[in-house]
Amino acid sequence: MTARTHIRGRPGLWVGLFFASAGVIIALRLSGAIEEPVGFILLALSMGLMIPFNKAMKNSACTYSEAMDVYNRRMMVCSIGYVLGLGIAIVLWRNYELADWTVFALTLLPILPTFGMIWAMARYLKEESDEYLRHKSMMASLAALGFVLALGIFWGFLEMFGLVPHIWAWWVLPAWAIGLAGAQLWQKVRGA
Amino acid sequence: MKNRLKVLRAERDWSQQDLADRLEVSRQSVNAIETGRYDPSLPLAFKIADVFGTQIEDIFQRD
């Protein structure tokens, strides 16, 4: 798999549209204009904007390898699965009396796509043939891991002494993603 | 580690993208190696030497 630097495409437009649509959907849900299941379905549909984003990335000035393309497609499928799975699980759990084993099965609906995301990250590092891009991704991943560990320890002790509320452990993945984005931004600023 | 990539490229009138295509890596990678921000692996260093038809030690030197 080789990486090329292209000169056209506007991926920022599609990312902007995605965040704008997600913002509108969340606002509609919070105002009560739409029901919870509708919100989840609309959010999953808005993730379809990642398809033109992926195409725009291929034609943009950014370096975009084939492995990155495959990674983004895998992440998009997992993200749509996650939103739909979470939506179905929450709606069923809130509205029906379910046996424990059924609740366990329901929890797998958002869990499995999340595991898919972790698998996609691992496959990217395996499949990226450009060693410099792989090196940058690994450094950003390590920085993100450091961020999660630091945040977890910091928050954990504050929580133990009753200074902050409890947060669920699954927040490690969003926190890791924030750390990854921050590290990649830092690499860009540093010209790496 | 110092390198003579830029000089060798200029001698052949190659752009960074030309060299990247020959090495099957991104232009970003060539730029990072050329500016000393990234030291290539031994396999990539051999490939660079092959592309320029020379020895690794003629391209890369210790600081």
mmCIF file of C-alpha atoms in Angstrom:
data_model
loop_
_atom_site.group_PDB
_atom_site.id
_atom_site.type_symbol
_atom_site.label_atom_id
_atom_site.label_comp_id
_atom_site.label_asym_id
_atom_site.label_seq_id
_atom_site.Cartn_x
_atom_site.Cartn_y
_atom_site.Cartn_z
ATOM 1 C CA MET A 1 0.000 0.000 0.000
ATOM 2 C CA THR A 2 1.492 3.345 -0.991
ATOM 3 C CA ALA A 3 0.635 6.868 0.119
ATOM 4 C CA ARG A 4 0.123 9.803 -2.239
ATOM 5 C CA THR A 5 -0.182 13.523 -1.601
ATOM 6 C CA HIS A 6 -3.070 14.948 -3.618
ATOM 7 C CA ILE A 7 -4.022 18.512 -4.401
ATOM 8 C CA ARG A 8 -7.843 18.664 -4.423
ATOM 9 C CA GLY A 9 -10.776 17.937 -2.104
ATOM 10 C CA ARG A 10 -12.345 19.639 0.902
ATOM 11 C CA PRO A 11 -12.651 17.119 3.747
ATOM 12 C CA GLY A 12 -13.216 19.959 6.258
ATOM 13 C CA LEU A 13 -16.557 20.735 4.600
ATOM 14 C CA TRP A 14 -17.883 17.214 5.262
ATOM 15 C CA VAL A 15 -16.548 17.114 8.820
ATOM 16 C CA GLY A 16 -18.193 20.500 9.422
ATOM 17 C CA LEU A 17 -21.482 19.263 7.970
ATOM 18 C CA PHE A 18 -21.294 16.138 10.139
ATOM 19 C CA PHE A 19 -20.753 18.113 13.357
ATOM 20 C CA ALA A 20 -23.445 20.633 12.346
ATOM 21 C CA SER A 21 -25.990 17.869 11.666
ATOM 22 C CA ALA A 22 -25.049 16.079 14.895
ATOM 23 C CA GLY A 23 -25.486 19.384 16.766
ATOM 24 C CA VAL A 24 -28.936 19.936 15.216
ATOM 25 C CA ILE A 25 -30.025 16.358 16.039
ATOM 26 C CA ILE A 26 -28.831 16.687 19.663
ATOM 27 C CA ALA A 27 -30.585 20.074 19.969
ATOM 28 C CA LEU A 28 -33.820 18.600 18.578
ATOM 29 C CA ARG A 29 -33.583 15.689 21.008
ATOM 30 C CA LEU A 30 -32.851 17.921 24.020
ATOM 31 C CA SER A 31 -35.772 20.203 23.125
ATOM 32 C CA GLY A 32 -38.056 17.165 22.910
ATOM 33 C CA ALA A 33 -38.889 17.777 19.250
ATOM 34 C CA ILE A 34 -37.872 14.223 18.353
ATOM 35 C CA GLU A 35 -38.054 10.941 20.238
ATOM 36 C CA GLU A 36 -34.964 9.037 21.377
ATOM 37 C CA PRO A 37 -35.087 6.291 18.669
ATOM 38 C CA VAL A 38 -35.491 8.916 15.926
ATOM 39 C CA GLY A 39 -32.473 10.771 17.310
ATOM 40 C CA PHE A 40 -30.297 7.657 17.180
ATOM 41 C CA ILE A 41 -31.444 6.809 13.646
ATOM 42 C CA LEU A 42 -30.774 10.369 12.428
ATOM 43 C CA LEU A 43 -27.356 10.326 14.109
ATOM 44 C CA ALA A 44 -26.513 7.041 12.369
ATOM 45 C CA LEU A 45 -27.676 8.490 9.042
ATOM 46 C CA SER A 46 -25.573 11.628 9.557
ATOM 47 C CA MET A 47 -22.534 9.350 9.816
ATOM 48 C CA GLY A 48 -23.123 8.654 6.121
ATOM 49 C CA LEU A 49 -21.420 12.041 5.631
ATOM 50 C CA MET A 50 -18.183 10.194 6.371
ATOM 51 C CA ILE A 51 -18.466 8.601 2.889
ATOM 52 C CA PRO A 52 -17.949 11.897 0.973
ATOM 53 C CA PHE A 53 -15.417 12.880 3.692
ATOM 54 C CA ASN A 54 -13.378 9.787 2.873
ATOM 55 C CA LYS A 55 -13.544 10.566 -0.861
ATOM 56 C CA ALA A 56 -12.563 14.192 -0.236
ATOM 57 C CA MET A 57 -9.614 13.048 1.881
ATOM 58 C CA LYS A 58 -8.381 10.967 -1.053
ATOM 59 C CA ASN A 59 -8.416 14.089 -3.241
ATOM 60 C CA SER A 60 -7.145 16.538 -0.633
ATOM 61 C CA ALA A 61 -3.695 18.017 -0.088
ATOM 62 C CA CYS A 62 -3.310 15.724 2.927
ATOM 63 C CA THR A 63 -1.191 12.597 2.755
ATOM 64 C CA TYR A 64 -3.691 9.772 2.559
ATOM 65 C CA SER A 65 -2.575 6.172 2.205
ATOM 66 C CA GLU A 66 -4.648 3.207 1.095
ATOM 67 C CA ALA A 67 -4.400 1.843 4.645
ATOM 68 C CA MET A 68 -5.916 5.107 5.967
ATOM 69 C CA ASP A 69 -8.746 4.762 3.452
ATOM 70 C CA VAL A 70 -9.504 1.219 4.616
ATOM 71 C CA TYR A 71 -9.201 2.324 8.270
ATOM 72 C CA ASN A 72 -11.673 5.180 7.791
ATOM 73 C CA ARG A 73 -14.187 2.899 6.060
ATOM 74 C CA ARG A 74 -13.924 0.340 8.879
ATOM 75 C CA MET A 75 -14.327 3.076 11.507
ATOM 76 C CA MET A 76 -17.384 4.449 9.698
ATOM 77 C CA VAL A 77 -19.081 1.027 9.664
ATOM 78 C CA CYS A 78 -18.249 0.528 13.361
ATOM 79 C CA SER A 79 -19.479 4.034 14.262
ATOM 80 C CA ILE A 80 -22.823 3.497 12.522
ATOM 81 C CA GLY A 81 -23.107 0.095 14.232
ATOM 82 C CA TYR A 82 -22.259 1.689 17.574
ATOM 83 C CA VAL A 83 -24.892 4.442 17.339
ATOM 84 C CA LEU A 84 -27.598 2.046 16.137
ATOM 85 C CA GLY A 85 -26.605 -0.610 18.696
ATOM 86 C CA LEU A 86 -26.564 1.899 21.539
ATOM 87 C CA GLY A 87 -29.914 3.303 20.441
ATOM 88 C CA ILE A 88 -31.578 -0.108 20.250
ATOM 89 C CA ALA A 89 -30.070 -1.172 23.601
ATOM 90 C CA ILE A 90 -31.166 1.996 25.441
ATOM 91 C CA VAL A 91 -34.700 2.024 23.990
ATOM 92 C CA LEU A 92 -35.319 -1.665 24.800
ATOM 93 C CA TRP A 93 -33.729 -1.429 28.256
ATOM 94 C CA ARG A 94 -35.826 1.606 29.248
ATOM 95 C CA ASN A 95 -39.121 0.354 27.912
ATOM 96 C CA TYR A 96 -39.181 -3.359 28.748
ATOM 97 C CA GLU A 97 -38.638 -5.589 31.764
ATOM 98 C CA LEU A 98 -35.774 -7.770 30.591
ATOM 99 C CA ALA A 99 -34.016 -10.797 32.051
ATOM 100 C CA ASP A 100 -30.357 -10.356 32.975
ATOM 101 C CA TRP A 101 -29.120 -12.478 30.089
ATOM 102 C CA THR A 102 -31.167 -10.332 27.672
ATOM 103 C CA VAL A 103 -29.684 -7.173 29.156
ATOM 104 C CA PHE A 104 -26.231 -8.730 28.774
ATOM 105 C CA ALA A 105 -26.967 -9.459 25.099
ATOM 106 C CA LEU A 106 -28.188 -5.875 24.668
ATOM 107 C CA THR A 107 -24.990 -4.447 26.132
ATOM 108 C CA LEU A 108 -23.084 -6.318 23.423
ATOM 109 C CA LEU A 109 -24.801 -4.175 20.768
ATOM 110 C CA PRO A 110 -22.692 -1.057 21.511
ATOM 111 C CA ILE A 111 -19.738 -3.067 22.897
ATOM 112 C CA LEU A 112 -18.997 -5.148 19.784
ATOM 113 C CA PRO A 113 -18.796 -2.171 17.347
ATOM 114 C CA THR A 114 -16.471 -0.466 19.866
ATOM 115 C CA PHE A 115 -14.252 -3.560 19.860
ATOM 116 C CA GLY A 116 -14.441 -3.293 16.067
ATOM 117 C CA MET A 117 -12.981 0.226 16.310
ATOM 118 C CA ILE A 118 -10.067 -1.059 18.408
ATOM 119 C CA TRP A 119 -9.555 -3.884 15.890
ATOM 120 C CA ALA A 120 -9.588 -1.320 13.027
ATOM 121 C CA MET A 121 -6.865 0.709 14.795
ATOM 122 C CA ALA A 122 -4.736 -2.416 15.239
ATOM 123 C CA ARG A 123 -5.242 -3.423 11.594
ATOM 124 C CA TYR A 124 -4.236 0.059 10.438
ATOM 125 C CA LEU A 125 -0.890 -0.201 12.225
ATOM 126 C CA LYS A 126 -0.433 -3.644 10.668
ATOM 127 C CA GLU A 127 -1.465 -2.617 7.146
ATOM 128 C CA GLU A 128 0.199 0.810 6.859
ATOM 129 C CA SER A 129 3.190 0.170 4.612
ATOM 130 C CA ASP A 130 4.557 3.727 4.867
ATOM 131 C CA GLU A 131 6.836 3.429 7.899
ATOM 132 C CA TYR A 132 6.897 7.166 8.646
ATOM 133 C CA LEU A 133 3.084 7.396 8.704
ATOM 134 C CA ARG A 134 3.008 4.259 10.867
ATOM 135 C CA HIS A 135 5.609 5.784 13.188
ATOM 136 C CA LYS A 136 3.546 8.970 13.523
ATOM 137 C CA SER A 137 0.385 6.969 14.268
ATOM 138 C CA MET A 138 2.156 4.892 16.898
ATOM 139 C CA MET A 139 3.598 7.982 18.593
ATOM 140 C CA ALA A 140 0.156 9.632 18.587
ATOM 141 C CA SER A 141 -1.384 6.416 19.982
ATOM 142 C CA LEU A 142 1.180 6.310 22.786
ATOM 143 C CA ALA A 143 0.526 9.971 23.599
ATOM 144 C CA ALA A 144 -3.214 9.212 23.676
ATOM 145 C CA LEU A 145 -2.590 6.247 25.993
ATOM 146 C CA GLY A 146 -0.557 8.492 28.308
ATOM 147 C CA PHE A 147 -3.414 11.009 28.275
ATOM 148 C CA VAL A 148 -5.949 8.320 29.244
ATOM 149 C CA LEU A 149 -3.730 6.970 32.040
ATOM 150 C CA ALA A 150 -3.054 10.457 33.426
ATOM 151 C CA LEU A 151 -6.717 11.447 33.218
ATOM 152 C CA GLY A 152 -7.856 8.147 34.740
ATOM 153 C CA ILE A 153 -5.475 8.433 37.688
ATOM 154 C CA PHE A 154 -6.266 12.122 38.207
ATOM 155 C CA TRP A 155 -10.036 11.651 38.045
ATOM 156 C CA GLY A 156 -9.931 8.381 39.993
ATOM 157 C CA PHE A 157 -8.316 9.947 43.038
ATOM 158 C CA LEU A 158 -10.540 13.035 42.896
ATOM 159 C CA GLU A 159 -13.516 10.681 42.747
ATOM 160 C CA MET A 160 -12.205 8.568 45.631
ATOM 161 C CA PHE A 161 -12.104 11.649 47.871
ATOM 162 C CA GLY A 162 -15.584 12.702 46.770
ATOM 163 C CA LEU A 163 -14.531 15.790 44.831
ATOM 164 C CA VAL A 164 -15.952 14.785 41.451
ATOM 165 C CA PRO A 165 -18.870 12.576 40.333
ATOM 166 C CA HIS A 166 -18.440 8.982 39.156
ATOM 167 C CA ILE A 167 -17.859 8.440 35.454
ATOM 168 C CA TRP A 168 -18.339 5.156 33.593
ATOM 169 C CA ALA A 169 -15.263 3.222 32.548
ATOM 170 C CA TRP A 170 -16.232 3.199 28.847
ATOM 171 C CA TRP A 171 -15.185 6.866 28.783
ATOM 172 C CA VAL A 172 -11.633 5.565 28.256
ATOM 173 C CA LEU A 173 -12.306 5.204 24.528
ATOM 174 C CA PRO A 174 -13.647 8.743 23.894
ATOM 175 C CA ALA A 175 -10.848 10.079 26.151
ATOM 176 C CA TRP A 176 -8.303 8.082 24.138
ATOM 177 C CA ALA A 177 -9.783 9.437 20.880
ATOM 178 C CA ILE A 178 -9.528 13.009 22.224
ATOM 179 C CA GLY A 179 -5.920 12.343 23.212
ATOM 180 C CA LEU A 180 -5.213 10.904 19.756
ATOM 181 C CA ALA A 181 -6.733 13.926 18.009
ATOM 182 C CA GLY A 182 -4.748 16.261 20.275
ATOM 183 C CA ALA A 183 -1.507 14.392 19.576
ATOM 184 C CA GLN A 184 -2.115 14.440 15.810
ATOM 185 C CA LEU A 185 -2.869 18.153 15.960
ATOM 186 C CA TRP A 186 0.358 18.677 17.901
ATOM 187 C CA GLN A 187 2.275 16.706 15.242
ATOM 188 C CA LYS A 188 0.740 18.913 12.552
ATOM 189 C CA VAL A 189 1.652 22.110 14.414
ATOM 190 C CA ARG A 190 5.196 20.822 14.885
ATOM 191 C CA GLY A 191 5.356 20.097 11.137
ATOM 192 C CA ALA A 192 5.859 16.361 11.630
ATOM 193 C CA MET B 1 21.888 11.627 11.419
ATOM 194 C CA LYS B 2 22.858 13.795 8.416
ATOM 195 C CA ASN B 3 21.876 12.857 4.881
ATOM 196 C CA ARG B 4 22.506 13.932 1.286
ATOM 197 C CA LEU B 5 19.024 13.200 -0.018
ATOM 198 C CA LYS B 6 18.351 16.759 -1.120
ATOM 199 C CA VAL B 7 21.635 16.978 -3.022
ATOM 200 C CA LEU B 8 21.176 13.592 -4.687
ATOM 201 C CA ARG B 9 17.619 14.536 -5.622
ATOM 202 C CA ALA B 10 18.727 17.860 -7.054
ATOM 203 C CA GLU B 11 21.439 16.163 -9.145
ATOM 204 C CA ARG B 12 18.717 14.077 -10.792
ATOM 205 C CA ASP B 13 16.231 16.947 -10.931
ATOM 206 C CA TRP B 14 13.696 14.911 -8.956
ATOM 207 C CA SER B 15 10.982 16.450 -6.799
ATOM 208 C CA GLN B 16 10.188 14.971 -3.392
ATOM 209 C CA GLN B 17 7.113 13.379 -4.959
ATOM 210 C CA ASP B 18 9.257 11.803 -7.724
ATOM 211 C CA LEU B 19 11.490 10.221 -5.090
ATOM 212 C CA ALA B 20 8.483 9.204 -2.985
ATOM 213 C CA ASP B 21 6.964 7.420 -5.989
ATOM 214 C CA ARG B 22 10.214 5.544 -6.603
ATOM 215 C CA LEU B 23 10.413 4.534 -2.942
ATOM 216 C CA GLU B 24 6.662 3.775 -2.727
ATOM 217 C CA VAL B 25 6.240 6.019 0.303
ATOM 218 C CA SER B 26 4.474 9.344 0.891
ATOM 219 C CA ARG B 27 6.018 12.701 0.002
ATOM 220 C CA GLN B 28 5.630 13.508 3.698
ATOM 221 C CA SER B 29 7.995 10.610 4.492
ATOM 222 C CA VAL B 30 10.639 11.851 2.052
ATOM 223 C CA ASN B 31 10.369 15.334 3.519
ATOM 224 C CA ALA B 32 10.725 14.015 7.091
ATOM 225 C CA ILE B 33 13.812 11.968 6.204
ATOM 226 C CA GLU B 34 15.364 14.746 4.145
ATOM 227 C CA THR B 35 14.975 17.319 6.906
ATOM 228 C CA GLY B 36 16.331 14.907 9.532
ATOM 229 C CA ARG B 37 13.074 14.659 11.476
ATOM 230 C CA TYR B 38 12.899 10.919 10.888
ATOM 231 C CA ASP B 39 15.615 8.293 10.506
ATOM 232 C CA PRO B 40 14.508 5.554 8.092
ATOM 233 C CA SER B 41 14.593 1.858 8.931
ATOM 234 C CA LEU B 42 17.433 -0.214 7.499
ATOM 235 C CA PRO B 43 15.226 -1.742 4.737
ATOM 236 C CA LEU B 44 14.098 1.744 3.636
ATOM 237 C CA ALA B 45 17.671 3.064 3.812
ATOM 238 C CA PHE B 46 18.761 0.201 1.508
ATOM 239 C CA LYS B 47 15.889 1.020 -0.837
ATOM 240 C CA ILE B 48 16.934 4.684 -0.930
ATOM 241 C CA ALA B 49 20.506 3.616 -1.716
ATOM 242 C CA ASP B 50 19.235 1.333 -4.507
ATOM 243 C CA VAL B 51 17.122 4.128 -6.025
ATOM 244 C CA PHE B 52 20.184 6.418 -6.148
ATOM 245 C CA GLY B 53 22.457 3.551 -7.208
ATOM 246 C CA THR B 54 24.869 4.104 -4.345
ATOM 247 C CA GLN B 55 25.821 2.861 -0.860
ATOM 248 C CA ILE B 56 23.941 3.717 2.335
ATOM 249 C CA GLU B 57 27.036 5.355 3.826
ATOM 250 C CA ASP B 58 27.242 7.684 0.805
ATOM 251 C CA ILE B 59 23.781 9.018 1.691
ATOM 252 C CA PHE B 60 23.622 8.887 5.483
ATOM 253 C CA GLN B 61 26.365 10.061 7.819
ATOM 254 C CA ARG B 62 26.667 10.354 11.577
ATOM 255 C CA ASP B 63 26.224 13.850 13.072
#
